[in-house]
Short mmCIF file of C-alpha atoms in Angstrom, two decimals:
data_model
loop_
_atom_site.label_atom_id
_atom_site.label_comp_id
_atom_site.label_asym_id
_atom_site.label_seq_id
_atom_site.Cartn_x
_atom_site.Cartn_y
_atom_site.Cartn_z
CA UNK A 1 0.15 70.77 -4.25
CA UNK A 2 3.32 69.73 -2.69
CA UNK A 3 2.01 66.85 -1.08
CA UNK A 4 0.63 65.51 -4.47
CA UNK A 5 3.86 66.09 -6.08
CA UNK A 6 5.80 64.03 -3.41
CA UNK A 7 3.22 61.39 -3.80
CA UNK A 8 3.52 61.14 -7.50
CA UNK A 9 7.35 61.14 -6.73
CA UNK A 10 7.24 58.07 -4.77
CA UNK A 11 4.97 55.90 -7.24
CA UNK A 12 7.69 57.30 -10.08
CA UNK A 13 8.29 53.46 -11.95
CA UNK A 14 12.04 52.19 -11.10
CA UNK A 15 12.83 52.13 -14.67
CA UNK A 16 16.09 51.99 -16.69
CA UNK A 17 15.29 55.84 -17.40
CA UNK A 18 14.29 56.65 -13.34
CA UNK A 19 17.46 57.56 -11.77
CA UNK A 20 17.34 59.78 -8.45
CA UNK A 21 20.85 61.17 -7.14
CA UNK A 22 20.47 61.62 -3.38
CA UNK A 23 23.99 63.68 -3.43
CA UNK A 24 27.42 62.55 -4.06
CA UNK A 25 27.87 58.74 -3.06
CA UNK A 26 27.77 55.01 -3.82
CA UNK A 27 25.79 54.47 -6.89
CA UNK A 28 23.40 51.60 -6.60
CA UNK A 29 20.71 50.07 -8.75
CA UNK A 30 20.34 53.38 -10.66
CA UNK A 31 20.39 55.44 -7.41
CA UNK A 32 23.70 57.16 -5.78
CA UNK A 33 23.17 57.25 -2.05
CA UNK A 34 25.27 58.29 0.42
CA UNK A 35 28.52 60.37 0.84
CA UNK A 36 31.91 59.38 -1.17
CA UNK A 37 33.44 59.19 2.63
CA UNK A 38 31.13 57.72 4.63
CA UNK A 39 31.60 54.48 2.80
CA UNK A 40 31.26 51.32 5.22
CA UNK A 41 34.40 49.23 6.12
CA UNK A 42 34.96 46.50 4.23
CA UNK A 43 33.63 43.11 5.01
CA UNK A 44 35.52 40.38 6.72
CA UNK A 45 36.30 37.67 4.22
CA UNK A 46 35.30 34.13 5.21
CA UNK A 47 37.38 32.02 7.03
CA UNK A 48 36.04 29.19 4.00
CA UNK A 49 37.70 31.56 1.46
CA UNK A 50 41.50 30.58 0.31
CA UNK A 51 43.65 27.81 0.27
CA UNK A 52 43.80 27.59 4.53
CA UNK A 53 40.13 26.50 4.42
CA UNK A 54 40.95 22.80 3.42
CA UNK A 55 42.47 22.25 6.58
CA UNK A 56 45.93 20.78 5.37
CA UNK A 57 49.01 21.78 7.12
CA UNK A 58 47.32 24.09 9.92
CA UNK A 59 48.37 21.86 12.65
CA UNK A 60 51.95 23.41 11.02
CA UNK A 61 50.83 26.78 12.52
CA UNK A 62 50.94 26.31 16.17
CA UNK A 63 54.61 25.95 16.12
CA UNK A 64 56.91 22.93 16.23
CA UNK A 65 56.30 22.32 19.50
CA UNK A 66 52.77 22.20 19.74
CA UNK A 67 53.45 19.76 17.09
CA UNK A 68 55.17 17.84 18.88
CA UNK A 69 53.09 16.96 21.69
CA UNK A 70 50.14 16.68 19.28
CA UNK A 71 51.86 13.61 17.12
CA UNK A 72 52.93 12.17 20.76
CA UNK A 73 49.47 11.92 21.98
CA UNK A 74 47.94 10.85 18.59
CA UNK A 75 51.16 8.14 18.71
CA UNK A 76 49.69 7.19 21.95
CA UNK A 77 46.17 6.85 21.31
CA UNK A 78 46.81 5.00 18.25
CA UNK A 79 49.49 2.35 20.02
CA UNK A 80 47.43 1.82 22.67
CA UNK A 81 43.96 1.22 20.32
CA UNK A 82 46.12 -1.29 18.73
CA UNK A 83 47.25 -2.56 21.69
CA UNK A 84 43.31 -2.90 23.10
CA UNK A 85 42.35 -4.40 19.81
CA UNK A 86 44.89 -6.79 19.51
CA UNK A 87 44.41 -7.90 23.14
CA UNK A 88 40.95 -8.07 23.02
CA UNK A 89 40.80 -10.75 20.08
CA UNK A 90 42.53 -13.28 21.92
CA UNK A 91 40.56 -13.26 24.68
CA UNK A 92 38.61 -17.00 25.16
CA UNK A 93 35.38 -17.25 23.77
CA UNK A 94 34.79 -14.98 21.62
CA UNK A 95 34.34 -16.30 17.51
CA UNK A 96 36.75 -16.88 14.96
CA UNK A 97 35.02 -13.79 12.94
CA UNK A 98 35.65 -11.09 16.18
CA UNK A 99 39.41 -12.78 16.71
CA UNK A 100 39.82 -11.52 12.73
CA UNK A 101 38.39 -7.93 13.07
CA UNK A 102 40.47 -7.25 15.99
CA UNK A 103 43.43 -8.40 14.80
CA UNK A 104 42.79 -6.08 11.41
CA UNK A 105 41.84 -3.55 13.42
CA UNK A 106 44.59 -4.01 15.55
CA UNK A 107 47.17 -3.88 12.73
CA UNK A 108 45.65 -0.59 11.39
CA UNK A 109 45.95 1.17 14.11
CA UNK A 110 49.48 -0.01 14.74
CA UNK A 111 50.31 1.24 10.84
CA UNK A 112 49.28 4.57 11.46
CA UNK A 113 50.84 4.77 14.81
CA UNK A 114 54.35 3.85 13.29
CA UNK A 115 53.44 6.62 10.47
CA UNK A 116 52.65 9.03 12.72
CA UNK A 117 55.72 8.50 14.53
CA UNK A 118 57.74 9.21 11.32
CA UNK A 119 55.88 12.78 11.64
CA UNK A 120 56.88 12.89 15.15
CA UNK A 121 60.86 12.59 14.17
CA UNK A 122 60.53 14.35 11.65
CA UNK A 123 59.08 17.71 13.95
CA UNK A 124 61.64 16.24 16.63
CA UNK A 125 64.80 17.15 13.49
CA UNK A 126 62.89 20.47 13.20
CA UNK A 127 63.03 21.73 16.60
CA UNK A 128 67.05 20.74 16.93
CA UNK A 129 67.08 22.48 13.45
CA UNK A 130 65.93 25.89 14.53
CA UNK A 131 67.99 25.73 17.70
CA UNK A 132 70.81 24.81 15.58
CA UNK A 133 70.20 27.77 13.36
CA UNK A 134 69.42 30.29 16.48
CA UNK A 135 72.34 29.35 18.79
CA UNK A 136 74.49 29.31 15.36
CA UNK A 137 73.50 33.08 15.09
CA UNK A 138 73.97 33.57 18.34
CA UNK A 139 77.48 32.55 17.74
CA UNK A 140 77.57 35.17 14.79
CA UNK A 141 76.42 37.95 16.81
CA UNK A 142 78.74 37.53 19.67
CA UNK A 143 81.74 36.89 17.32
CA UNK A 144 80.73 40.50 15.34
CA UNK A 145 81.01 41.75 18.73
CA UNK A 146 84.30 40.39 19.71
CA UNK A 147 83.07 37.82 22.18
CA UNK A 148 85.09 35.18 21.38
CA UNK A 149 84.10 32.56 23.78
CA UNK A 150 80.42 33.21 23.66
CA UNK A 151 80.89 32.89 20.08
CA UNK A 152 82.64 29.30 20.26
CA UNK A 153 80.51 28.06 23.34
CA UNK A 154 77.67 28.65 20.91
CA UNK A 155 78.80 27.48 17.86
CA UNK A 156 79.34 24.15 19.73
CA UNK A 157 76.00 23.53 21.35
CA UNK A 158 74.91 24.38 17.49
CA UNK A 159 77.21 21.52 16.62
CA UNK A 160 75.27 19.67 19.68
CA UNK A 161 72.15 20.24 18.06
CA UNK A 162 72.77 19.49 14.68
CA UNK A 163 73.66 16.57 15.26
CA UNK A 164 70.79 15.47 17.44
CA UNK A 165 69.06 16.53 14.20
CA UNK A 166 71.02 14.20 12.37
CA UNK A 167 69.64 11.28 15.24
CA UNK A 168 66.14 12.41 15.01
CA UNK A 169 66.36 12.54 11.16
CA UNK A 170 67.05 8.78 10.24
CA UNK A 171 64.87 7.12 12.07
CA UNK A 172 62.02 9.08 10.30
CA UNK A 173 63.95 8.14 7.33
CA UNK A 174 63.96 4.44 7.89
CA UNK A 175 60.05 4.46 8.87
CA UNK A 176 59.79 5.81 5.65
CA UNK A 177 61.23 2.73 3.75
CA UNK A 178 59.59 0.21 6.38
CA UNK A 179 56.17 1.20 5.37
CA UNK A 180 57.32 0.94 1.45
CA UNK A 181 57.81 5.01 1.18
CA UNK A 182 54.20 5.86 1.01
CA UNK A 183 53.73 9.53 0.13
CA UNK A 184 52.58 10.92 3.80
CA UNK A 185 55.42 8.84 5.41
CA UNK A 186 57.81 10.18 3.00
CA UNK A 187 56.46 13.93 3.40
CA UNK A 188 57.74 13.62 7.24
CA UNK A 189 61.33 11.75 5.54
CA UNK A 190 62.00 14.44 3.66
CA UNK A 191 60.57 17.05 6.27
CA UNK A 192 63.57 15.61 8.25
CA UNK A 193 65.96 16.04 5.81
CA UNK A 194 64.85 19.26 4.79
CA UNK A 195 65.73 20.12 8.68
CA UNK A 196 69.29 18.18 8.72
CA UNK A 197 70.39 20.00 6.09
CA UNK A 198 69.28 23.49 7.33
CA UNK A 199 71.74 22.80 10.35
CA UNK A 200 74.48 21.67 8.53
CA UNK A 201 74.70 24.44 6.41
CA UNK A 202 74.43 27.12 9.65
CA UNK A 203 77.02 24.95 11.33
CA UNK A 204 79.00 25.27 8.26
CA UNK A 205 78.70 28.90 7.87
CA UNK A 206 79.49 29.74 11.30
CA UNK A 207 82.66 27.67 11.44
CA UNK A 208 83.87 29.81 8.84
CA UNK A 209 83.01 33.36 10.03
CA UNK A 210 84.70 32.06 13.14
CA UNK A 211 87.84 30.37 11.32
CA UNK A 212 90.16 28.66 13.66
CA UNK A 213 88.05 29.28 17.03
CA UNK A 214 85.70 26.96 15.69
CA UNK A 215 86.92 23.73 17.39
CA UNK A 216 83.45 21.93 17.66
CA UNK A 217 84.58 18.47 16.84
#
């Protein structure tokens, strides 16, 4: 009798009205199974989900100077295609229709070397730019604890750096304008400024918490 009545159990129809509550738990598809704390862990989200996934700006994340040497071997591969290509058409014998390709080619990779260089600036301006902001703390910090030539030493190599920002910045601004201000060659222009101005303005602020000590010109 038992056995029948587990049998006729099991071929109960899954209805809107058949409901079976296996304790206190996760209700699913008109069952509750499980405990209420023996839940399971969340799910990793997918590295496709979110705004990351498109790929822009993640080169960004491995720091400025990872960066950096990225943009100066993509600057080199791209000079140096340009420089193959270029070479290549003018070598004798070959037709009037290769001579054109290689020169076009040539000339394409050359434009995207000089933008890419504008990049490469522009990361240059950011990398004085933090030192110019961390050495300018420094400077700070050692003049809060009354070390007044550790503070001025470091305010002036902040000075040092800011201005090698300052170098660093206008060339990426003129590439900017030589290639007509195009909007990726402008992104690394005003990446550049963005940086200039960032080390001004720490230079600036420590030369007044340090008042007259700060003899940095």
């Amino acid at each position: 009798m038992a056995m029948a009545q587990r049998v006729a159990e099991k071929l109960e129809p899954s209805g809107p009205t058949a409901q079976h509550n296996h304790g206190a738990g996760i209700f699913i598809a008109g069952d509750v199974f499980g405990d209420v704390h023996n839940n399971a862990p969340p799910q990793k989200r997918s590295t496709e989900e979110g705004p990351a996934a498109s790929g822009v700006g993640d080169h960004e994340d491995d720091g400025p100077f990872a960066a950096l040497v990225g943009y100066t071997m993509l600057i080199v591969m791209l000079i140096g295609s340009a420089s193959y290509g270029m070479g290549a058409s003018f070598l004798p014998g070959l037709p009037i229709g290769q001579r054109i390709v290689g020169v076009l080619v040539g000339v394409t990779f050359a434009f995207g070397g000089v933008v890419a260089l504008a990049f490469w600036f522009a990361t240059l301006a950011e990398v004085c730019a933090t030192g110019a902001a961390n050495t300018a703390g420094f400077a700070r910090d050692s003049w809060a604890q009354n070390r007044t030539r550790a503070a001025t030493v470091n305010l002036r190599l902040a000075a040092v750096l800011a201005r090698a920002t300052h170098c660093a910045a206008v060339p990426a601004g003129f590439i900017a304008a030589l290639v007509g201000f195009l909007p990726v060659a402008k992104r690394g222009a005003d990446r550049a400024n963005v940086a200039l101005r960032d080390a001004e303005t720490e230079v600036a602020e420590t030369r007044g918490v340090l008042g007259g000590h700060a003899n940095t010109t």
